[in-house]
Amino acid sequence: MTRVLSVTSECVPLVKTGGLADVAGALPGALAAHGVDMRTILPGYPKVLSAQPEAKPVHRFDDLFGGPAAVLRGTLGDTVLYILDAPHLYNRSGSIYLGPDGQDWPDNPFRFAALCMAAAVIATDGIDGWAPQVLHLHDWQAGLTPVYLQQRGATHVKTLATVHNIAFQGLAPAHLRGALALPEAGFTRDGYEYWGKISALKAGLVYATRLSTVSPTYAEELMTPEFGMGLEGLLRQRAADLTGILNGIDEAVWQPPYSDLTGKAEHKRALQQEFGLDPAEGPLCVVIARLTGQKGLDLLLEALPALLAQGGQMIVLGSGEPELEAAFRQAAKTQPGVAVYIGYDEALSRRMMAGADATLVPSRFEPCGLTQLYGLRFGTIPVVSLTGGLADTIINASAAGLAAGVATGLQFHPVTGLALANAFTRLGALYRQRDVWAQMVRNAMAHPVGWDSSARAYADLFAEMTGAE
Ligand code: ADP
Ligand code: GLC
């Protein structure tokens, strides 16, 4: 068994803001079948502690960046969860990343440095009679871990830094490096310095043994100025160490309540009723997303007339940037075929996937994306931009894809309102050809979206990193 400690700031079912939580929550269980003993360390936010009342202390820190802390042993499904209980850093209400003013918590550099330090201590000293051979580091929040490991002389422990989203880099003012216990020598262009600041993400990308991201196409894209967000040069230098491994979804959780298109019809009627939409000629489309620039939802507003012209409808579930929330509310008010729910609601997201004909993912960049995978599983045809994981998981209804009978969705390019509008016109035409549409739904539902092959890829990578057979 390869022993791996996953270092993450969020994890389903305990705490989630996006897809990272799903991935961190699913991987340990999926890897168990592939000879990997993956345990997880997660900050002890109030809802994590209250969900794990049985968790017992297995390690104590007298002072971890400003206060006493403990590592508690809890459970994550059938695997072990270590909870970093540090009340001075995590015992507060509201979002795990943002304060009541909507800005990052001012002490975020310390909150996640503490997670990295705890992981490095566990890796060097062991915990509970267990010591990891590999640390799996998710995003910037885990980025400082290899720096602390080196400082502690634990060069035998390997690290895999996984980029889920390069837009968040964990920047901190340079003067904090003493307080963050970072080595002076590393504060250079070749180290963790980024334009005069500390970059936690860059630290991970410079010092980790290996790098990965969540799709092969995004791994390529990351090395370009368009997508690398300033880190493309570094990633190009480390190209030989960088791989893309697609995310899967938990098929037990995302199980459609029907087995074919006929079974879907009653869910569509129920969904239309729930949102006060009349039956319509065209496809019912859904959007389930964080309302941010990344997701390209402004393009959706631009292209909406083309969808409505096909007799289509749209329901949006999401929350995020106030301007987008307001724009969608306004669209719902003025357009009879549009409905919106601003908020976060997982049960509703499942009803929407079950009831809709299509799921829309017009992202400007998308490292992997999970909603198009739910769409495949539910036979809710994904309409996606041709980027990142969306390029890797959907087979476009091109002339070739249709002729071969293998299409599972629609891709559009470039990522503009005009191209999306054209995709809506194609969507309407396909939807009217009932046989073609039914074939696409069958293809989508049969497409493998579980963790199996990706779990194997991670297991192989960990084995390679530890020199195991
Ligand atoms: P990202 O991590 O960039 O937000 P992903 O597609 O990887 O994108 O993952 C998003 C996850 O969050 C999916 O599981 C999606 O269903 C869920 N999600 C996003 N917004 C909402 C919402 N408003 N209500 C319920 N689930 C949501
Ligand atoms: C990020 C990305 C998303 C990916 C998720 C999980 O939040 O935006 O594309 O699916 O991480 O890896």
mmCIF file of N, CA, C and O and ligand atoms in Angstrom, residues 18-21 23 139 163-165 214 247 290 294-295 365-370, ligand 2:
data_model
loop_
_atom_site.group_PDB
_atom_site.id
_atom_site.type_symbol
_atom_site.label_atom_id
_atom_site.label_comp_id
_atom_site.label_asym_id
_atom_site.label_seq_id
_atom_site.Cartn_x
_atom_site.Cartn_y
_atom_site.Cartn_z
ATOM 1 N N GLY A 18 -16.654 24.352 -4.038
ATOM 2 C CA GLY A 18 -16.584 24.030 -5.473
ATOM 3 C C GLY A 18 -16.127 22.595 -5.678
ATOM 4 O O GLY A 18 -16.110 21.781 -4.743
ATOM 5 N N GLY A 19 -15.713 22.322 -6.921
ATOM 6 C CA GLY A 19 -15.374 20.956 -7.309
ATOM 7 C C GLY A 19 -14.213 20.340 -6.549
ATOM 8 O O GLY A 19 -14.151 19.106 -6.401
ATOM 9 N N LEU A 20 -13.291 21.170 -6.047
ATOM 10 C CA LEU A 20 -12.178 20.632 -5.254
ATOM 11 C C LEU A 20 -12.689 19.741 -4.118
ATOM 12 O O LEU A 20 -12.131 18.676 -3.845
ATOM 13 N N ALA A 21 -13.773 20.187 -3.465
ATOM 14 C CA ALA A 21 -14.319 19.425 -2.346
ATOM 15 C C ALA A 21 -14.791 18.044 -2.803
ATOM 16 O O ALA A 21 -14.587 17.041 -2.105
ATOM 17 N N VAL A 23 -13.669 16.322 -5.359
ATOM 18 C CA VAL A 23 -12.510 15.511 -5.723
ATOM 19 C C VAL A 23 -11.806 15.008 -4.460
ATOM 20 O O VAL A 23 -11.522 13.811 -4.320
ATOM 21 N N ASP A 139 -4.179 22.781 -4.638
ATOM 22 C CA ASP A 139 -4.274 24.236 -4.823
ATOM 23 C C ASP A 139 -3.366 25.022 -3.868
ATOM 24 O O ASP A 139 -2.553 24.459 -3.153
ATOM 25 N N VAL A 163 -3.107 21.366 -9.408
ATOM 26 C CA VAL A 163 -3.756 22.652 -9.675
ATOM 27 C C VAL A 163 -5.212 22.393 -10.065
ATOM 28 O O VAL A 163 -5.491 21.778 -11.088
ATOM 29 N N HIS A 164 -6.121 22.878 -9.227
ATOM 30 C CA HIS A 164 -7.536 22.825 -9.598
ATOM 31 C C HIS A 164 -7.959 24.149 -10.222
ATOM 32 O O HIS A 164 -8.889 24.200 -11.011
ATOM 33 N N ASN A 165 -7.291 25.216 -9.788
ATOM 34 C CA ASN A 165 -7.656 26.522 -10.326
ATOM 35 C C ASN A 165 -6.495 27.478 -10.136
ATOM 36 O O ASN A 165 -6.187 27.875 -9.017
ATOM 37 N N VAL A 214 -6.223 18.835 -13.530
ATOM 38 C CA VAL A 214 -7.358 17.925 -13.564
ATOM 39 C C VAL A 214 -7.902 17.594 -14.958
ATOM 40 O O VAL A 214 -9.006 17.068 -15.073
ATOM 41 N N ASN A 247 -10.852 14.483 -13.581
ATOM 42 C CA ASN A 247 -11.703 14.174 -12.440
ATOM 43 C C ASN A 247 -12.774 13.170 -12.840
ATOM 44 O O ASN A 247 -13.190 13.114 -13.997
ATOM 45 N N ARG A 290 -20.935 28.533 -9.875
ATOM 46 C CA ARG A 290 -20.518 29.754 -9.201
ATOM 47 C C ARG A 290 -20.647 30.864 -10.244
ATOM 48 O O ARG A 290 -20.189 30.703 -11.381
ATOM 49 N N GLN A 294 -15.025 33.329 -14.706
ATOM 50 C CA GLN A 294 -14.494 32.071 -15.227
ATOM 51 C C GLN A 294 -15.547 31.289 -16.004
ATOM 52 O O GLN A 294 -15.258 30.676 -17.037
ATOM 53 N N LYS A 295 -16.778 31.322 -15.502
ATOM 54 C CA LYS A 295 -17.810 30.436 -16.028
ATOM 55 C C LYS A 295 -18.475 30.969 -17.302
ATOM 56 O O LYS A 295 -19.322 30.297 -17.879
ATOM 57 N N PHE A 365 -12.361 29.426 -18.969
ATOM 58 C CA PHE A 365 -11.386 28.361 -18.735
ATOM 59 C C PHE A 365 -12.016 27.385 -17.764
ATOM 60 O O PHE A 365 -12.876 27.761 -16.963
ATOM 61 N N GLU A 366 -11.670 26.124 -17.891
ATOM 62 C CA GLU A 366 -12.280 25.107 -17.026
ATOM 63 C C GLU A 366 -11.292 23.973 -16.831
ATOM 64 O O GLU A 366 -11.125 23.113 -17.693
ATOM 65 N N PRO A 367 -10.591 23.981 -15.707
ATOM 66 C CA PRO A 367 -9.572 22.947 -15.469
ATOM 67 C C PRO A 367 -10.120 21.532 -15.714
ATOM 68 O O PRO A 367 -9.514 20.750 -16.431
ATOM 69 N N CYS A 368 -11.267 21.201 -15.121
ATOM 70 C CA CYS A 368 -11.951 19.962 -15.510
ATOM 71 C C CYS A 368 -13.430 20.266 -15.696
ATOM 72 O O CYS A 368 -13.956 20.185 -16.774
ATOM 73 N N GLY A 369 -14.099 20.645 -14.588
ATOM 74 C CA GLY A 369 -15.549 20.842 -14.629
ATOM 75 C C GLY A 369 -16.229 19.546 -14.234
ATOM 76 O O GLY A 369 -15.841 18.462 -14.701
ATOM 77 N N LEU A 370 -17.211 19.657 -13.372
ATOM 78 C CA LEU A 370 -17.946 18.462 -12.951
ATOM 79 C C LEU A 370 -19.369 18.465 -13.495
ATOM 80 O O LEU A 370 -19.937 17.404 -13.752
HETATM 81 C C1 GLC B 2 -11.710 23.877 -9.875
HETATM 82 C C2 GLC B 2 -12.024 24.044 -11.351
HETATM 83 C C3 GLC B 2 -12.926 22.972 -11.922
HETATM 84 C C4 GLC B 2 -12.538 21.584 -11.405
HETATM 85 C C5 GLC B 2 -12.497 21.610 -9.882
HETATM 86 C C6 GLC B 2 -12.097 20.254 -9.291
HETATM 87 O O1 GLC B 2 -12.560 24.545 -9.030
HETATM 88 O O2 GLC B 2 -12.567 25.318 -11.619
HETATM 89 O O3 GLC B 2 -12.845 22.973 -13.323
HETATM 90 O O4 GLC B 2 -13.465 20.620 -11.840
HETATM 91 O O5 GLC B 2 -11.545 22.532 -9.459
HETATM 92 O O6 GLC B 2 -10.860 19.799 -9.780
#
